[in-house]
Amino acid sequence: MKKKMKRGQAVLSAWTLIAAMGLTPVLSVSYPNGIATVYAKEAVNEAVEEAGTAPMASPSEARREKEKDSAEGEMAQAGITQTDQKADQDTGTSDLEDKTEAKAEEEETEAGTEEIKTKESEAGAAEVIIDKDELIPATPSNATPSNAMFYKGALNIWGGMEMSDHFDGEGTEEEPYEINSDKDLKLLAYHVANEEVDGYEGYYFALTRDISLSDTASWLPIGYFTEAGDSEPKPFKGNFNGQGYRVYNLKISDTTQDYAGLFGSVHGAVIENLTVDGQVNAHSKAALLVGETNDSTISNCSSRGQVRGVGVIGGIVGEAYDSVILECTNTAGVLGGTDTDGVNEAYAGGICGSAQSSFMSDCTSDTTDSYSALYSEGYVGGIAGNIYETEIYNTYVEGKVGSTSADYIGGLVGRMRSGQVKNGRFAGTIGASTSSTLKTAGLFVGYIEGGNIDLGDDLAYLYTDSEDKYSLNPFGNKLTPQIRLEHHIGAYYSNQRDFSLYQMGSFIKQTNRYFYEELETGVLEIGKENIHHYAPSKTGDPIRGYLITIPAVDHGTLSVLESQNNFAKEINWANPGAVAKGAKVLVYTSPLNETESEPPVYYELVPDSLSWTTDDFDKEEIIHTNGAETSFTMPEGNITLSAKYRAMTNGVILDKTELTFEIEQIRSGSRWNPQIGWKVTDPQKLTATVIPDTAANKNIIWNVKDTDGSSTDVIHVTENGEVSVNQSAKWIQELIQAGVTNQELYPSKKITTEGTNYASVTVTTEAGQKRSSAFVTVNFKITDDTVVPVSDVKLDQSELAFEIVRTLEGDRLDPTERYSVTPSKRLYETITPEYADNKNVKWSVGDADMLRIDSEGIVSAKENAKWILDLIRAEEERNKEHPYAKKEASGTRSNYVTVTTEDGGKQSVCAVNLSFRTDDQTIAHVASVALDKSELKFSIEKVMTGSRANPSVSYQVTDAQQLTAFVMPEEAENKEVSWNSVNEAVVSVSGNGLVTVLPEAAWIKALEKADADNLARDKYYVSTAAGTMETSIQVLTLDGQKSAECKVVVAFKTTDQTQRPSSGSSGGSSSGGGGGSSRSVIGSAMSPNFDSAGTWIQDSTGWWYQNKDGSYPAACWQLITYNGTSEWYHFDEKGYMQTGWFTDTDGNRYYLHAVSDGTRGRMYTGWNLIDGVWYYFNPTSDGTKGALFMNRQTDTG
């Protein structure tokens, strides 16, 4: 099928058929700008239906003018007018060009119409002659871009889309269809979806420029559904070469869409050399490049932007089956969720969401920028979210992988059911998983399903950029304890030259090879032809290389070495390796002579036999050996070297073909003034043999050259073939100077300079100029055993402060004690220089009784330090006689902490200020309560006067008496009391202790009633009613329920002063009214006396005192001297000495010593402990000496 047409050609041919079929356009066409028109069938008669496959091809240019009028007539019948033919703004063509082209197309249409009529009338055959020499079957795809029988239902997806009307090019590999615009891409998508040419299987497309898909509409992928509701998309099956260009501004914004990407579904396709940049927000099977790929190859493609979905999503490919993905790079964010309908798993991968029976190699995912991210709520992997029977090799991941909502996270693969993952590097971070379901996370594989995956065979040569990352298991839920050195699981260092391997929880640094060699060994063990090899850069880190294969050579050796690369290693048949493209490669050949045979046989290289050939045999080059050096430039491809040797008839040979010298500079002592020592390989002897032995001139010349043929001062050879190495060579001195200079910039680092130089020793015969060479390897290294001494030490703080608080709670006499101390503080030392070798320090404190410090510099104060206990004891001593005084012990002390370096004894000191205080939260509880009086007496006298028959009555009642309660101790915090009358029918007491007798009490009324009854029986009866009632008043403290009681005696009597009635009197009269009552106060006052050297006398009642004049003190105080000590005593009304508690007439309470110890009866002053309670009595002679302090402040506070 020929697709190369001029613009408008296919459309006009389609119009011709449309007019014949009676179709009406539902989407207008802008002609001749290349915008196609889509039609729906309105009415088609049977004849047209039968001819539905009639061709829509254009005839030759020669017939256009002839059929112009006929074509115009057909167009008019079809309803196509010039109004429909708008100018194409994109083509930039002039009006003249448009008219010229339109005219030509009209001619073509006319010819096409006539052709159709002719063929239909003659045979109804579905064939049309496209040009003079070509007949093709007529198919609907000949009418680009429309299938004339396009259904209305398809308009839901494809209606309204502006697209090109044809492709430039032939669709062959040599002349592919050209994709020049976004309309070309839309045309391709439309054709594939509508099965115009079966997915373009076998056809080739090429992108010719960067293309923007800047339409506001959501992109319909290449390889998508024909109609809305279709169960399967129509896949793209062709070959698409991006040629290094990009498609950008891709936008898909349908969150229900599957098969989302620039390509939706591809089958048997090849997509290469393409970059896609855009935003894809779909459902599942979504990626920027391909939603789903089957049996296809994706190579050298890149994705940028962002992909969102809830099912299977990836940066390059959403889901892959039986496909190959090579050399692809993703920098797009891949943001996955969970399939809300629960039908599908959620997989997200930087390259591919999920892969089955597929192959991936040399792919990179980098989501380190702030825009990109890689996560899903299911399985997440830096390369693939899920793999089954899939091989993944030579991959690299950088950036964060996973998030807190993921179930399974792997640095390279989220979930691995089967397959192989080898030669992978993970330089990113793992997002922690905190979802509630069972999940794991691994540095390389998040979750291994099943038991058919083995270390070595399936998982090997996997590395992170830090040993610290192994705090996370390498393989999530399995295999970690089984890792051994032979599995090559480890970490590479920041210089990317050195690395270590993991085994049984520890790392073993590998010193016998560089990291690029480790990676290349992994590639060689994988053994696949289409994966990249590794070579060293000039600084030793791994870069892309191309394999050099050297087969075994008969009768000689063949090896190569990259020139001027200190990290390159020799490559030979036993040690294959790779070299970077463009590098200069030195070739070394050496014969294997048979010196033991008789006669000896010597071999030489066959001229022009040394060559290389690319593995695809596209290139071959002979390596010439007649110059100063033998070398070639490494091509961009894997190559095989070959050489042939033959028996030599004349020449010269050497007994050794290789020499190796080791030079080591050893630096020791102080880094600032090191001692220098050397270790150098002794000179080595080469022996040359001239062939044949019968040669007349056996003179030979020795010389040395660098590997590039220039002179060298690294080695020296004498005239008799003794080779020695020069430790003063410029190359060595430059390495030393570079190491020293670097150490001056970074003095913390030891010099680790290493280098290798290569040279050759050549012997040349004087006659015939025959040569033989020995390859010389000189290894140089610096062993830096210097140490950096400590010059100073500083502490991060110059002063610390600690507070110790002693808190007292509970009863003041029996408190609960606890201590709180400022939390420990850490001091950090700074060693100068910070890279000093010995940073060990010792910590000490000035007074270990006050402070403690551990080996980490953590300082804490001791709460039971002696200085604190001393303060407490001193306060206790001061308050010995003041037990209820609040505790206020406090004080401060100073101390210090010293740090001392082990190296040099450098010191730094931090002052420590300690403060102690007492927080007394105790309560002074009530110990006792006392009343100022022990007994109250009340009298009630009923006085009757006047006529006995009708007397006047009055009462004389003792006034209310005040009781005062004394709550002990004075410091008690709750002194509240309650008052209670034991017999409220006799006396009552107020809330403040005022006691009132009740003259109307029932017991008095009973006595009066008895009198009245007697008087009723005997009118001459004289009232004598009297009686006494005893009760008490109680006081009770709210704190502690302490109580005291005062006895109350109430005496009632009747004084009858009435007149006896005269005899014979009949009746009587009374004068005055009824009786009344009155009250009187009874009290007394007593003054103290002074002793006058009297005598103590004791009788059966107690002690009394007789003054010198014979009198006896009574109801008074008396100051009496006994045994040289004067004390106050009190005597009662009868003259007896009183002891214990005593209240005077002024209400003052005193205590008189009650113990028979020679001072019984003396008055207490100051603090005294009585019945387990402390009391304070006035010690001052102010008229109330000895009186109990109540509601007053003592002289001590």
PDB file of C-alpha atoms in Angstrom, residues 587-589 628-630 656-660 702-717 723-724 757-764 772-778:
ATOM      1  CA  VAL A 587      48.654  -3.850  22.550  1.00  0.00           C
ATOM      2  CA  TYR A 588      51.330  -6.169  23.870  1.00  0.00           C
ATOM      3  CA  THR A 589      52.451  -9.288  22.093  1.00  0.00           C
ATOM      4  CA  ALA A 628      57.132   3.220  18.465  1.00  0.00           C
ATOM      5  CA  GLU A 629      54.097   1.623  20.049  1.00  0.00           C
ATOM      6  CA  THR A 630      51.353  -0.776  19.122  1.00  0.00           C
ATOM      7  CA  LYS A 656      61.298 -12.445  30.305  1.00  0.00           C
ATOM      8  CA  THR A 657      58.387 -10.648  28.701  1.00  0.00           C
ATOM      9  CA  GLU A 658      57.101  -8.935  31.846  1.00  0.00           C
ATOM     10  CA  LEU A 659      58.729  -7.210  34.813  1.00  0.00           C
ATOM     11  CA  THR A 660      57.042  -5.752  37.865  1.00  0.00           C
ATOM     12  CA  TRP A 702      68.871  -1.541  24.980  1.00  0.00           C
ATOM     13  CA  ASN A 703      66.393   1.262  25.490  1.00  0.00           C
ATOM     14  CA  VAL A 704      63.296   2.094  27.559  1.00  0.00           C
ATOM     15  CA  LYS A 705      60.112   3.851  26.468  1.00  0.00           C
ATOM     16  CA  ASP A 706      56.817   4.844  27.985  1.00  0.00           C
ATOM     17  CA  THR A 707      53.847   2.866  26.748  1.00  0.00           C
ATOM     18  CA  ASP A 708      52.969   5.630  24.326  1.00  0.00           C
ATOM     19  CA  GLY A 709      56.450   5.541  22.818  1.00  0.00           C
ATOM     20  CA  SER A 710      57.827   8.612  24.582  1.00  0.00           C
ATOM     21  CA  SER A 711      60.876   8.597  26.786  1.00  0.00           C
ATOM     22  CA  THR A 712      60.512   7.778  30.453  1.00  0.00           C
ATOM     23  CA  ASP A 713      62.522   8.311  33.636  1.00  0.00           C
ATOM     24  CA  VAL A 714      60.562   5.736  35.587  1.00  0.00           C
ATOM     25  CA  ILE A 715      62.884   2.868  34.695  1.00  0.00           C
ATOM     26  CA  HIS A 716      66.489   2.571  33.596  1.00  0.00           C
ATOM     27  CA  VAL A 717      68.285  -0.210  31.756  1.00  0.00           C
ATOM     28  CA  VAL A 723      66.533  -2.941  34.731  1.00  0.00           C
ATOM     29  CA  SER A 724      66.000  -0.746  37.777  1.00  0.00           C
ATOM     30  CA  ASN A 757      52.955   3.282  35.364  1.00  0.00           C
ATOM     31  CA  TYR A 758      53.849   1.163  32.429  1.00  0.00           C
ATOM     32  CA  ALA A 759      56.921   1.111  30.248  1.00  0.00           C
ATOM     33  CA  SER A 760      58.729  -1.242  27.970  1.00  0.00           C
ATOM     34  CA  VAL A 761      62.319  -2.352  27.689  1.00  0.00           C
ATOM     35  CA  THR A 762      63.267  -2.996  24.102  1.00  0.00           C
ATOM     36  CA  VAL A 763      66.345  -4.790  22.811  1.00  0.00           C
ATOM     37  CA  THR A 764      67.293  -4.183  19.170  1.00  0.00           C
ATOM     38  CA  SER A 772      61.993  -7.782  21.314  1.00  0.00           C
ATOM     39  CA  SER A 773      60.323  -6.056  24.239  1.00  0.00           C
ATOM     40  CA  ALA A 774      59.500  -6.728  27.866  1.00  0.00           C
ATOM     41  CA  PHE A 775      56.469  -5.059  29.420  1.00  0.00           C
ATOM     42  CA  VAL A 776      57.305  -3.298  32.717  1.00  0.00           C
ATOM     43  CA  THR A 777      54.712  -2.504  35.389  1.00  0.00           C
ATOM     44  CA  VAL A 778      55.686  -0.064  38.141  1.00  0.00           C
TER      45      VAL A 778
END
